[in-house]
Tab-separated table of C-alpha atoms in Angstrom:
chain	number	residue	atom	x	y	z
M	1	GLU	CA	91.570	133.876	102.629
M	2	ASN	CA	93.306	133.985	106.009
M	3	ILE	CA	96.521	132.516	104.642
M	4	LYS	CA	99.884	134.178	104.241
M	5	LEU	CA	102.176	133.562	101.281
M	6	GLY	CA	105.902	134.187	101.356
M	7	VAL	CA	107.998	134.990	98.279
M	8	PRO	CA	111.699	134.064	98.742
M	9	GLN	CA	113.849	136.819	97.285
M	10	GLU	CA	116.841	134.525	96.710
M	11	TYR	CA	114.903	132.669	94.017
M	12	PHE	CA	115.027	135.681	91.680
M	13	CYS	CA	118.565	135.055	90.543
M	14	GLU	CA	120.796	136.188	87.700
M	15	GLY	CA	119.613	134.915	84.331
M	16	MET	CA	115.911	134.809	85.206
M	17	SER	CA	113.821	136.217	82.388
M	18	ASP	CA	111.540	139.213	82.810
M	19	GLU	CA	108.595	137.045	81.756
M	20	VAL	CA	109.157	134.628	84.627
M	21	ILE	CA	109.449	137.473	87.130
M	22	LYS	CA	106.265	139.056	85.773
M	23	SER	CA	104.370	135.750	85.945
M	24	VAL	CA	105.171	135.440	89.660
M	25	SER	CA	104.230	139.090	90.205
M	26	ASP	CA	100.907	138.550	88.435
M	27	MET	CA	100.212	135.530	90.619
M	28	CYS	CA	100.978	137.581	93.739
M	29	ASN	CA	98.452	140.177	92.532
M	30	LEU	CA	95.858	137.448	91.986
M	31	PHE	CA	96.299	136.160	95.508
M	32	SER	CA	96.367	139.647	96.996
M	33	ASN	CA	93.132	140.621	95.244
M	34	ASN	CA	91.486	137.594	96.831
M	35	GLY	CA	92.424	138.427	100.397
M	36	VAL	CA	95.738	136.581	100.692
M	37	ASN	CA	98.573	138.331	102.516
M	38	ILE	CA	101.862	138.414	100.580
M	39	ASP	CA	105.178	138.907	102.322
M	40	SER	CA	108.837	138.745	101.329
M	41	VAL	CA	110.930	136.067	103.065
M	42	SER	CA	114.571	135.032	102.961
M	43	LEU	CA	116.058	131.585	102.357
M	44	PRO	CA	119.738	132.537	102.649
M	45	HIS	CA	121.240	129.177	101.707
M	46	THR	CA	119.366	128.814	98.400
M	47	ASP	CA	122.515	129.263	96.303
M	48	MET	CA	124.102	126.275	98.047
M	49	ALA	CA	121.355	123.837	97.064
M	50	VAL	CA	122.691	122.817	93.644
M	51	PRO	CA	126.301	122.252	94.862
M	52	CYS	CA	124.912	120.308	97.823
M	53	TYR	CA	122.777	118.141	95.520
M	54	SER	CA	125.785	117.617	93.241
M	55	VAL	CA	127.495	115.800	96.114
M	56	LEU	CA	124.592	113.987	97.777
M	57	ASN	CA	122.969	112.685	94.599
M	58	PRO	CA	126.080	110.896	93.232
M	59	CYS	CA	126.584	109.316	96.655
M	60	GLU	CA	123.038	107.945	96.638
M	61	VAL	CA	123.381	106.820	93.020
M	62	ALA	CA	126.638	105.008	93.766
M	63	SER	CA	125.029	103.230	96.715
M	64	ASN	CA	121.807	102.293	94.920
M	65	MET	CA	123.459	101.193	91.676
M	66	ALA	CA	125.886	98.867	93.445
M	67	ARG	CA	123.193	96.161	93.329
M	68	TYR	CA	123.170	96.135	89.512
M	69	ASP	CA	125.527	93.243	88.898
M	70	GLY	CA	123.809	91.619	85.910
M	71	VAL	CA	122.629	88.646	87.970
M	72	GLU	CA	119.881	89.717	90.350
M	73	PHE	CA	119.441	93.252	89.018
M	74	GLY	CA	120.350	95.037	85.820
M	75	LEU	CA	121.157	94.160	82.254
M	76	ALA	CA	122.838	90.818	81.603
M	77	GLY	CA	125.969	91.929	79.763
M	78	SER	CA	127.969	90.048	77.194
M	79	ASP	CA	130.305	88.640	79.875
M	80	THR	CA	128.766	85.624	81.677
M	81	SER	CA	131.718	84.616	83.839
M	82	TYR	CA	129.865	85.436	87.095
M	83	ASN	CA	132.613	87.602	88.558
M	84	GLU	CA	133.598	91.272	88.639
M	85	ALA	CA	133.971	91.261	84.860
M	86	MET	CA	130.291	90.351	84.516
M	87	ALA	CA	129.246	93.244	86.768
M	88	ALA	CA	131.491	95.606	84.815
M	89	SER	CA	129.993	94.401	81.533
M	90	SER	CA	126.446	94.884	82.853
M	91	ARG	CA	127.109	98.407	84.054
M	92	SER	CA	129.095	99.586	81.043
M	93	GLN	CA	126.363	98.402	78.662
M	94	GLY	CA	123.368	99.242	80.866
M	95	PHE	CA	124.313	102.698	82.143
M	96	ASN	CA	124.841	105.833	80.094
M	97	ASP	CA	127.599	108.381	80.614
M	98	VAL	CA	125.588	110.426	83.127
M	99	VAL	CA	124.885	107.455	85.405
M	100	ARG	CA	128.442	106.135	85.178
M	101	GLY	CA	129.786	109.606	85.949
M	102	ARG	CA	127.606	109.879	89.045
M	103	ILE	CA	128.674	106.451	90.253
M	104	LEU	CA	132.335	107.395	89.906
M	105	ALA	CA	131.806	110.758	91.623
M	106	GLY	CA	129.733	109.197	94.414
M	107	ASN	CA	132.330	106.562	95.189
M	108	TYR	CA	134.981	109.296	95.228
M	109	PHE	CA	133.000	111.391	97.733
M	110	LEU	CA	132.365	108.341	99.921
M	111	LEU	CA	136.009	107.297	100.188
M	112	ARG	CA	137.190	107.418	103.787
M	113	ARG	CA	139.686	110.180	103.054
M	114	HIS	CA	137.012	112.321	101.352
M	115	TYR	CA	133.928	111.450	103.446
M	116	ASP	CA	134.215	114.323	105.935
M	117	GLU	CA	135.319	116.840	103.336
M	118	TYR	CA	132.466	116.230	100.875
M	119	TYR	CA	129.624	113.984	102.052
M	120	LEU	CA	129.493	115.108	105.669
M	121	GLN	CA	129.736	118.778	104.690
M	122	ALA	CA	126.917	118.322	102.161
M	123	LEU	CA	124.713	116.806	104.884
M	124	LYS	CA	125.348	119.864	107.038
M	125	VAL	CA	124.471	122.191	104.171
M	126	ARG	CA	121.262	120.251	103.568
M	127	ARG	CA	120.293	120.809	107.188
M	128	LEU	CA	120.939	124.548	106.804
M	129	ILE	CA	118.670	124.614	103.735
M	130	GLN	CA	115.986	122.713	105.634
M	131	ASN	CA	116.245	125.117	108.569
M	132	ASP	CA	115.748	128.061	106.192
M	133	PHE	CA	112.349	126.671	105.241
M	134	LEU	CA	111.384	125.866	108.819
M	135	GLU	CA	112.249	129.411	109.853
M	136	ALA	CA	110.239	130.881	106.963
M	137	PHE	CA	107.174	128.861	107.916
M	138	LYS	CA	107.136	130.551	111.309
M	139	SER	CA	105.925	133.738	109.620
M	140	VAL	CA	104.083	132.478	106.501
M	141	ASP	CA	101.873	129.504	105.672
M	142	TYR	CA	103.167	128.696	102.182
M	143	LEU	CA	105.838	129.842	99.753
M	144	LEU	CA	105.341	131.008	96.175
M	145	THR	CA	108.332	130.822	93.822
M	146	PRO	CA	109.265	130.583	90.140
M	147	VAL	CA	109.988	127.113	88.739
M	148	THR	CA	112.621	127.757	86.063
M	149	LEU	CA	114.666	130.755	85.025
M	150	THR	CA	113.149	130.882	81.544
M	151	ASP	CA	110.655	129.021	79.422
M	152	ALA	CA	111.833	125.767	77.860
M	153	PRO	CA	114.928	126.400	75.716
M	154	SER	CA	115.185	125.231	72.152
M	155	PHE	CA	117.295	122.165	71.441
M	156	ALA	CA	120.018	124.356	69.942
M	157	ASP	CA	120.110	126.593	73.026
M	158	PHE	CA	120.151	123.636	75.418
M	159	THR	CA	122.926	121.768	73.639
M	160	ALA	CA	125.060	124.922	73.415
M	161	GLN	CA	126.155	124.081	76.986
M	162	ASP	CA	126.808	120.733	78.628
M	163	ASN	CA	123.959	118.978	80.439
M	164	ARG	CA	125.480	119.530	83.892
M	165	THR	CA	125.648	123.303	83.384
M	166	GLN	CA	122.125	123.536	82.000
M	167	THR	CA	120.675	121.387	84.772
M	168	ALA	CA	122.451	123.331	87.505
M	169	LYS	CA	121.072	126.580	86.097
M	170	GLN	CA	117.477	125.467	85.618
M	171	ASP	CA	117.268	123.594	88.956
M	172	HIS	CA	117.936	126.721	91.022
M	173	CYS	CA	114.290	127.068	92.111
M	174	THR	CA	113.341	123.411	92.516
M	175	GLN	CA	116.390	121.843	94.128
M	176	PRO	CA	116.123	123.418	97.610
M	177	VAL	CA	112.688	122.015	98.393
M	178	ASN	CA	113.779	118.508	97.367
M	179	LEU	CA	116.751	118.670	99.705
M	180	ALA	CA	114.476	119.878	102.500
M	181	GLY	CA	111.997	117.048	101.896
M	182	LEU	CA	108.970	119.332	101.796
M	183	PRO	CA	105.814	118.999	99.683
M	184	ALA	CA	105.609	121.224	96.611
M	185	VAL	CA	103.528	121.528	93.463
M	186	THR	CA	104.097	123.391	90.203
M	187	VAL	CA	101.193	124.933	88.316
M	188	PRO	CA	101.348	126.324	84.745
M	189	ILE	CA	99.759	129.771	84.734
M	190	CYS	CA	100.476	131.390	81.362
M	191	LEU	CA	102.298	131.115	78.063
M	192	SER	CA	105.502	132.906	77.301
M	193	GLY	CA	105.835	135.307	74.405
M	194	ASN	CA	109.120	133.793	73.223
M	195	ASN	CA	109.238	132.246	69.791
M	196	HIS	CA	112.253	130.012	69.194
M	197	THR	CA	111.749	129.939	65.426
M	198	ALA	CA	110.801	133.541	64.873
M	199	GLY	CA	110.541	134.592	61.265
M	200	SER	CA	109.708	131.144	59.928
M	201	GLU	CA	106.319	129.892	58.846
M	202	GLU	CA	106.596	127.082	61.371
M	203	GLY	CA	107.428	129.595	64.111
M	204	ALA	CA	104.417	131.717	63.248
M	205	LYS	CA	102.129	128.730	63.837
M	206	ARG	CA	103.858	127.485	66.980
M	207	ARG	CA	102.199	128.228	70.324
M	208	SER	CA	104.200	129.858	73.107
M	209	LEU	CA	105.621	127.822	75.980
M	210	PRO	CA	104.279	127.347	79.530
M	211	LEU	CA	105.472	129.368	82.508
M	212	SER	CA	104.708	127.994	85.957
M	213	VAL	CA	104.826	128.874	89.632
M	214	GLN	CA	105.792	126.620	92.514
M	215	LEU	CA	103.919	126.347	95.795
M	216	ILE	CA	105.819	124.976	98.799
M	217	GLY	CA	104.264	124.016	102.111
M	218	PRO	CA	105.349	122.662	105.485
M	219	TYR	CA	105.367	118.970	106.322
M	220	GLY	CA	101.948	117.341	105.947
M	221	SER	CA	100.394	120.118	103.853
M	222	ASP	CA	100.121	118.073	100.653
M	223	LYS	CA	96.323	118.158	100.403
M	224	LYS	CA	96.154	121.873	101.150
M	225	LEU	CA	98.744	122.576	98.461
M	226	LEU	CA	96.707	120.632	95.918
M	227	ARG	CA	93.586	122.599	96.862
M	228	ILE	CA	95.444	125.877	96.336
M	229	ALA	CA	96.780	124.563	93.021
M	230	ARG	CA	93.223	123.744	91.933
M	231	TRP	CA	92.147	127.230	92.992
M	232	ILE	CA	94.857	128.693	90.744
M	233	GLU	CA	93.888	126.464	87.810
M	234	GLU	CA	90.277	127.614	88.040
M	235	ARG	CA	91.274	131.277	87.797
M	236	VAL	CA	94.181	131.537	85.367
M	237	ASP	CA	92.370	129.803	82.510
M	238	PHE	CA	95.521	128.142	81.251
M	239	PRO	CA	95.091	126.852	77.661
M	240	THR	CA	94.369	123.143	77.412
M	241	LEU	CA	95.589	120.800	74.727
M	242	VAL	CA	92.863	119.658	72.367
M	243	LEU	CA	93.570	116.347	70.661
M	244	CYS	CA	92.243	116.014	67.136
M	245	ASP	CA	91.577	112.797	65.219
């Protein structure tokens, strides 16, 4: 009681399933029935979070991975000549395509002729995203949002698109808070009704998949967020996994 929850409208984006929207609505009703005030808030730069991350993350990866030379850090590659060839061997054998791609992109963004156009602009966008949260917390205590657009896709559905596209789509609700550096916690609250192998005997036996909500708080509210998360867990009666011998 005596707390106010905000629900950012920008998080309910195109492609979000009706089940996810309903799960957040049900959670709002649960809070409201227990004396919590619910209000709609706006985080106008939410759509810019994934593009911003797509610049800042490769830059950080490129900087951090520069230490992996096969001598002090990283895999000792097949080349032991202790020069640039050794570092190249270590990185080509030790990093997968995703990591190598981020290193190349990060170094591109950090080039002097691209620094202002990409990296500096991304830093400014990150500050705008952070300011959105700070402004929202002037009128509410915490934020309640979805976590993903749908329940977990099947392998066939996920691989139908490239990893970058899938990640960008599913990170819509979780990327902004990471850029803002704020504490957040996700809590599973129910099971979806989707069945990815409908019509098969295996599908008939398979349980549905978890749907979660995300709680976001201001700086230093970590313990309070965990207490609210525990409060949710005690009331939603989410199914637990029973391990059998």
